[in-house]
Amino acid sequence: MVLINDNYLRLPESYLFSDIKKKVTAFKASHPEAKIISLGIGDVTRPIAPVIIEALHSAVDEMGHPETFRGYGPEQGYSFLQEKIVENDFKARGVELDTDEVFISDGAKSDIGNIGDILSVKNKIAVTDPVYPVYVDTNVMGGRAGIMEKDGQHWSDIIYIPCTSENNFVPDLPAQRPDVIYLCYPNNPTGTTLLKEELEKWVDYALENDSLILFDAAYEAFIHDENIPHSIYEIPHAKRVAIEFRSFSKTAGFTGLRCGYTVVPKSLRISDESGKRVEVNKLWNRRQTTKFNGTSYIVQRAAEAIYSPEGKKQIQESIEYYMRNARLLKNCLQNIGLQLYGGDNAPYIWVKTPNRLSSWKFFDRLLNECHIVGTPGIGFGPSGEGYFRLTAFGRYEDTVEAISRIQNWKL
Amino acid sequence: MVLINDNYLRLPESYLFSDIKKKVTAFKASHPEAKIISLGIGDVTRPIAPVIIEALHSAVDEMGHPETFRGYGPEQGYSFLQEKIVENDFKARGVELDTDEVFISDGAKSDIGNIGDILSVKNKIAVTDPVYPVYVDTNVMGGRAGIMEKDGQHWSDIIYIPCTSENNFVPDLPAQRPDVIYLCYPNNPTGTTLLKEELEKWVDYALENDSLILFDAAYEAFIHDENIPHSIYEIPHAKRVAIEFRSFSKTAGFTGLRCGYTVVPKSLRISDESGKRVEVNKLWNRRQTTKFNGTSYIVQRAAEAIYSPEGKKQIQESIEYYMRNARLLKNCLQNIGLQLYGGDNAPYIWVKTPNRLSSWKFFDRLLNECHIVGTPGIGFGPSGEGYFRLTAFGRYEDTVEAISRIQNWKL
């Protein structure tokens, strides 16, 4: 009898965004005249920058001629892009990487989802809480999460590290030692960041405890402050304990084009069952060459264009466009007396709901009274209860309109 | 102590293509004047068809304007493409599918590699032999292959079903019952096909034995003969036992663009540990929504263009271009007295080496005496020994030149 992977059955249906949709649909039906503004999902609204569009057209033309046509590319990505990444994203910040430590992919979500392939099912997982649900869900699928506790919110085998206003969203080192630690900074959903010394504490912990850090830096491009590391490899010896995931989705609006990359340093070695140390770079290379066939050539050319002087300028403009939204939103929310976090070096604003409102209650009131959609914090994990996520990725005009509604809001 | 997935260590380094490369490099060094022709790798050489190039440009333009920009798409693919697939690839052949049974991806290799995610590690795997190495390697990684036998060619837990000239490359039903059966038709590497009644035998076997067929139809577009099924779903009740993988790589030259799709019928149900039947479509949907973020929008628009009247005409021209190569190669190889298979409904020609030459010996002689590179059959599995793969994917001029060398070859 052929059998499924039973771990999949443990995973409850994900209702967050479908529940939001249902509520919005119901509201629309009863208020057909209302103009609803969505500051909920983490998708971008700005078009792809002109210099990237040019690069795409030019790569498309190459594919139409026999002399310049490209078939299968390297599964690890083209060196023209790997070199630009090494030079601009790392060397410019004092981090030395070899091009074969950089694996181009169709996006960070795929890599974050697939990284578990090369890791033992026995590893104990830790996540900060609230958290990007993919970290938890993929470990449920992989058989590392245990069972859902009676509270319906915690998995028995996962270590949750709460990040709330009580610890100013700086995660404490865990009481119980994890094998694998997911860190995401700038953070989704809280929009908060770690200072260099705060991240250093985690790298030191991983070095001392033989733990692996999976560092998600998808929102790195939104960092303005100088003392916030863009890459975990800015921390000494981090190459020995960390894999870093990067995305062009938020940096350059590639959510629909699909490109990201993962750094697996050659000095990162972890143990096999016998205790022998194994080079993780080789394992990931084997995974990618066996189960992946490279990222679309034209999209890799598009990503390359981000690193041209004109490209850098144009994507910076988009980032500033979103960060202006963030500032406007922050000011407005503060003015009506809300306590909030993030939004300075990240496109997310994490609002503490007033008067102990539940995050769903806050959602309902914001929708009903301001016709604005956001995301209830509880959707990101138990410590998200009592919080609410708003994003800066909307159109400027919509954000301004949202603010004009919020500023008169009687909460 | 964080641990790797030890199954990865069982996998020997894949030396096939690197060994070929070494031999070619050595030959070039000692024969700098020789013009080497490669009929080895399975990559295409024809550029992308004009109507597809047009669709790409138009989709790129959409991404450059705020009104037409597209961010995250559905993880399962856009309905505009799903609908074209359902209509043209299936309904036109009498197969009814719903659009939500079709999952668009960045290529068949990814899906074939990832399908094991949703299946138990306890399943017993069967492959035809010789075979596309990804089927075996991904099961080694997943812990389903056991250990490598002393012969260095067979995995202890995998059932090998030999396909050789003795059974005219029609696989016999296995003596031992497998849970999962990989079938690839038209076949890579042998270029052979199964008639409807031959494939029916396998579907009936799977129905009777509660086995799952993973059907790889990447080369479907090369089928000319009427009695050869293009899809396994042309066989009655196959939807209850089979997942089908499709690729635009060979159909339309998308090896560098990256797009394919996987069909998971909703009537396909397999058991969990308790014996309860589970809808596989839902599991794959959960896998894709959690570990994948959709295929590039512009590439999906390119794939859509394949199904336009002009698109169909243009990709048919490319397929005929390659099949002309196949015919020329076949005639020439037959004329010099070689026994060969495939090449009628597939872009691969499977040559039986003469005088019991090993497949590597044949490789050496073809390289040294004709300056032509092919692929030794042993690289595809133990039953590939004594065979050799040539592909029709070369340029016409190169194929003609190769033929002029082969026809005077004294084997």
mmCIF file with all atom_site columns, C-alpha atoms in Angstrom, chain A residues 335-409:
data_model
loop_
_atom_site.group_PDB
_atom_site.id
_atom_site.type_symbol
_atom_site.label_atom_id
_atom_site.label_alt_id
_atom_site.label_comp_id
_atom_site.label_asym_id
_atom_site.label_entity_id
_atom_site.label_seq_id
_atom_site.pdbx_PDB_ins_code
_atom_site.Cartn_x
_atom_site.Cartn_y
_atom_site.Cartn_z
_atom_site.occupancy
_atom_site.B_iso_or_equiv
_atom_site.pdbx_formal_charge
_atom_site.auth_seq_id
_atom_site.auth_comp_id
_atom_site.auth_asym_id
_atom_site.auth_atom_id
_atom_site.pdbx_PDB_model_num
ATOM 1  C CA . ASN A 1 335 ? -0.611  60.781 16.842 1.00 0.00 ? 335 ASN A CA 1
ATOM 2  C CA . ILE A 1 336 ? -3.766  58.896 17.698 1.00 0.00 ? 336 ILE A CA 1
ATOM 3  C CA . GLY A 1 337 ? -1.957  57.422 20.685 1.00 0.00 ? 337 GLY A CA 1
ATOM 4  C CA . LEU A 1 338 ? -1.080  53.944 19.472 1.00 0.00 ? 338 LEU A CA 1
ATOM 5  C CA . GLN A 1 339 ? 2.081   52.228 20.580 1.00 0.00 ? 339 GLN A CA 1
ATOM 6  C CA . LEU A 1 340 ? 3.999   50.839 17.642 1.00 0.00 ? 340 LEU A CA 1
ATOM 7  C CA . TYR A 1 341 ? 7.246   49.220 16.583 1.00 0.00 ? 341 TYR A CA 1
ATOM 8  C CA . GLY A 1 342 ? 9.246   48.692 13.417 1.00 0.00 ? 342 GLY A CA 1
ATOM 9  C CA . GLY A 1 343 ? 8.843   50.801 10.296 1.00 0.00 ? 343 GLY A CA 1
ATOM 10 C CA . ASP A 1 344 ? 12.251  52.500 10.548 1.00 0.00 ? 344 ASP A CA 1
ATOM 11 C CA . ASN A 1 345 ? 14.437  49.892 8.886  1.00 0.00 ? 345 ASN A CA 1
ATOM 12 C CA . ALA A 1 346 ? 11.699  47.646 7.578  1.00 0.00 ? 346 ALA A CA 1
ATOM 13 C CA . PRO A 1 347 ? 8.507   48.000 5.556  1.00 0.00 ? 347 PRO A CA 1
ATOM 14 C CA . TYR A 1 348 ? 6.345   46.648 8.389  1.00 0.00 ? 348 TYR A CA 1
ATOM 15 C CA . ILE A 1 349 ? 4.738   48.469 11.269 1.00 0.00 ? 349 ILE A CA 1
ATOM 16 C CA . TRP A 1 350 ? 3.758   46.399 14.284 1.00 0.00 ? 350 TRP A CA 1
ATOM 17 C CA . VAL A 1 351 ? 0.951   48.050 16.204 1.00 0.00 ? 351 VAL A CA 1
ATOM 18 C CA . LYS A 1 352 ? 0.158   47.186 19.798 1.00 0.00 ? 352 LYS A CA 1
ATOM 19 C CA . THR A 1 353 ? -3.617  47.006 19.996 1.00 0.00 ? 353 THR A CA 1
ATOM 20 C CA . PRO A 1 354 ? -5.021  49.448 22.584 1.00 0.00 ? 354 PRO A CA 1
ATOM 21 C CA . ASN A 1 355 ? -7.065  48.434 25.608 1.00 0.00 ? 355 ASN A CA 1
ATOM 22 C CA . ARG A 1 356 ? -6.041  44.780 25.298 1.00 0.00 ? 356 ARG A CA 1
ATOM 23 C CA . LEU A 1 357 ? -8.090  44.391 22.133 1.00 0.00 ? 357 LEU A CA 1
ATOM 24 C CA . SER A 1 358 ? -7.467  41.022 20.497 1.00 0.00 ? 358 SER A CA 1
ATOM 25 C CA . SER A 1 359 ? -5.746  41.249 17.141 1.00 0.00 ? 359 SER A CA 1
ATOM 26 C CA . TRP A 1 360 ? -8.911  40.056 15.363 1.00 0.00 ? 360 TRP A CA 1
ATOM 27 C CA . LYS A 1 361 ? -11.045 42.609 17.216 1.00 0.00 ? 361 LYS A CA 1
ATOM 28 C CA . PHE A 1 362 ? -8.624  45.312 16.096 1.00 0.00 ? 362 PHE A CA 1
ATOM 29 C CA . PHE A 1 363 ? -8.885  43.966 12.560 1.00 0.00 ? 363 PHE A CA 1
ATOM 30 C CA . ASP A 1 364 ? -12.694 44.196 12.689 1.00 0.00 ? 364 ASP A CA 1
ATOM 31 C CA . ARG A 1 365 ? -12.699 47.733 14.002 1.00 0.00 ? 365 ARG A CA 1
ATOM 32 C CA . LEU A 1 366 ? -10.117 48.980 11.482 1.00 0.00 ? 366 LEU A CA 1
ATOM 33 C CA . LEU A 1 367 ? -12.112 47.402 8.665  1.00 0.00 ? 367 LEU A CA 1
ATOM 34 C CA . ASN A 1 368 ? -15.520 48.573 9.858  1.00 0.00 ? 368 ASN A CA 1
ATOM 35 C CA . GLU A 1 369 ? -14.563 52.043 11.004 1.00 0.00 ? 369 GLU A CA 1
ATOM 36 C CA . CYS A 1 370 ? -11.749 53.013 8.594  1.00 0.00 ? 370 CYS A CA 1
ATOM 37 C CA . HIS A 1 371 ? -12.284 50.541 5.729  1.00 0.00 ? 371 HIS A CA 1
ATOM 38 C CA . ILE A 1 372 ? -8.638  49.517 6.027  1.00 0.00 ? 372 ILE A CA 1
ATOM 39 C CA . VAL A 1 373 ? -7.369  45.926 5.933  1.00 0.00 ? 373 VAL A CA 1
ATOM 40 C CA . GLY A 1 374 ? -4.309  44.794 7.885  1.00 0.00 ? 374 GLY A CA 1
ATOM 41 C CA . THR A 1 375 ? -3.091  41.506 9.310  1.00 0.00 ? 375 THR A CA 1
ATOM 42 C CA . PRO A 1 376 ? -3.929  40.290 12.835 1.00 0.00 ? 376 PRO A CA 1
ATOM 43 C CA . GLY A 1 377 ? -0.739  39.489 14.743 1.00 0.00 ? 377 GLY A CA 1
ATOM 44 C CA . ILE A 1 378 ? -2.058  36.174 16.012 1.00 0.00 ? 378 ILE A CA 1
ATOM 45 C CA . GLY A 1 379 ? -1.698  34.865 12.453 1.00 0.00 ? 379 GLY A CA 1
ATOM 46 C CA . PHE A 1 380 ? 2.082   34.919 12.944 1.00 0.00 ? 380 PHE A CA 1
ATOM 47 C CA . GLY A 1 381 ? 2.171   32.944 16.168 1.00 0.00 ? 381 GLY A CA 1
ATOM 48 C CA . PRO A 1 382 ? 0.977   33.022 19.775 1.00 0.00 ? 382 PRO A CA 1
ATOM 49 C CA . SER A 1 383 ? 3.099   36.028 20.757 1.00 0.00 ? 383 SER A CA 1
ATOM 50 C CA . GLY A 1 384 ? 1.474   38.004 17.961 1.00 0.00 ? 384 GLY A CA 1
ATOM 51 C CA . GLU A 1 385 ? -1.775  38.213 19.920 1.00 0.00 ? 385 GLU A CA 1
ATOM 52 C CA . GLY A 1 386 ? -2.478  41.816 20.878 1.00 0.00 ? 386 GLY A CA 1
ATOM 53 C CA . TYR A 1 387 ? -0.551  43.116 17.866 1.00 0.00 ? 387 TYR A CA 1
ATOM 54 C CA . PHE A 1 388 ? -1.394  44.049 14.310 1.00 0.00 ? 388 PHE A CA 1
ATOM 55 C CA . ARG A 1 389 ? 0.707   44.322 11.134 1.00 0.00 ? 389 ARG A CA 1
ATOM 56 C CA . LEU A 1 390 ? 0.472   47.151 8.639  1.00 0.00 ? 390 LEU A CA 1
ATOM 57 C CA . THR A 1 391 ? 2.661   47.315 5.563  1.00 0.00 ? 391 THR A CA 1
ATOM 58 C CA . ALA A 1 392 ? 4.263   50.221 3.762  1.00 0.00 ? 392 ALA A CA 1
ATOM 59 C CA . PHE A 1 393 ? 3.966   48.474 0.393  1.00 0.00 ? 393 PHE A CA 1
ATOM 60 C CA . GLY A 1 394 ? 0.754   50.207 -0.633 1.00 0.00 ? 394 GLY A CA 1
ATOM 61 C CA . ARG A 1 395 ? 0.512   52.982 -3.190 1.00 0.00 ? 395 ARG A CA 1
ATOM 62 C CA . TYR A 1 396 ? 1.386   56.413 -1.803 1.00 0.00 ? 396 TYR A CA 1
ATOM 63 C CA . GLU A 1 397 ? -2.084  57.809 -2.627 1.00 0.00 ? 397 GLU A CA 1
ATOM 64 C CA . ASP A 1 398 ? -3.744  54.922 -0.808 1.00 0.00 ? 398 ASP A CA 1
ATOM 65 C CA . THR A 1 399 ? -1.492  55.336 2.178  1.00 0.00 ? 399 THR A CA 1
ATOM 66 C CA . VAL A 1 400 ? -2.295  59.058 2.355  1.00 0.00 ? 400 VAL A CA 1
ATOM 67 C CA . GLU A 1 401 ? -5.995  58.267 2.107  1.00 0.00 ? 401 GLU A CA 1
ATOM 68 C CA . ALA A 1 402 ? -5.633  55.609 4.829  1.00 0.00 ? 402 ALA A CA 1
ATOM 69 C CA . ILE A 1 403 ? -3.958  58.154 7.081  1.00 0.00 ? 403 ILE A CA 1
ATOM 70 C CA . SER A 1 404 ? -6.698  60.723 6.559  1.00 0.00 ? 404 SER A CA 1
ATOM 71 C CA . ARG A 1 405 ? -9.149  58.112 7.797  1.00 0.00 ? 405 ARG A CA 1
ATOM 72 C CA . ILE A 1 406 ? -7.058  56.920 10.717 1.00 0.00 ? 406 ILE A CA 1
ATOM 73 C CA . GLN A 1 407 ? -6.300  60.382 12.076 1.00 0.00 ? 407 GLN A CA 1
ATOM 74 C CA . ASN A 1 408 ? -9.953  60.956 12.912 1.00 0.00 ? 408 ASN A CA 1
ATOM 75 C CA . TRP A 1 409 ? -10.439 57.469 14.231 1.00 0.00 ? 409 TRP A CA 1
#
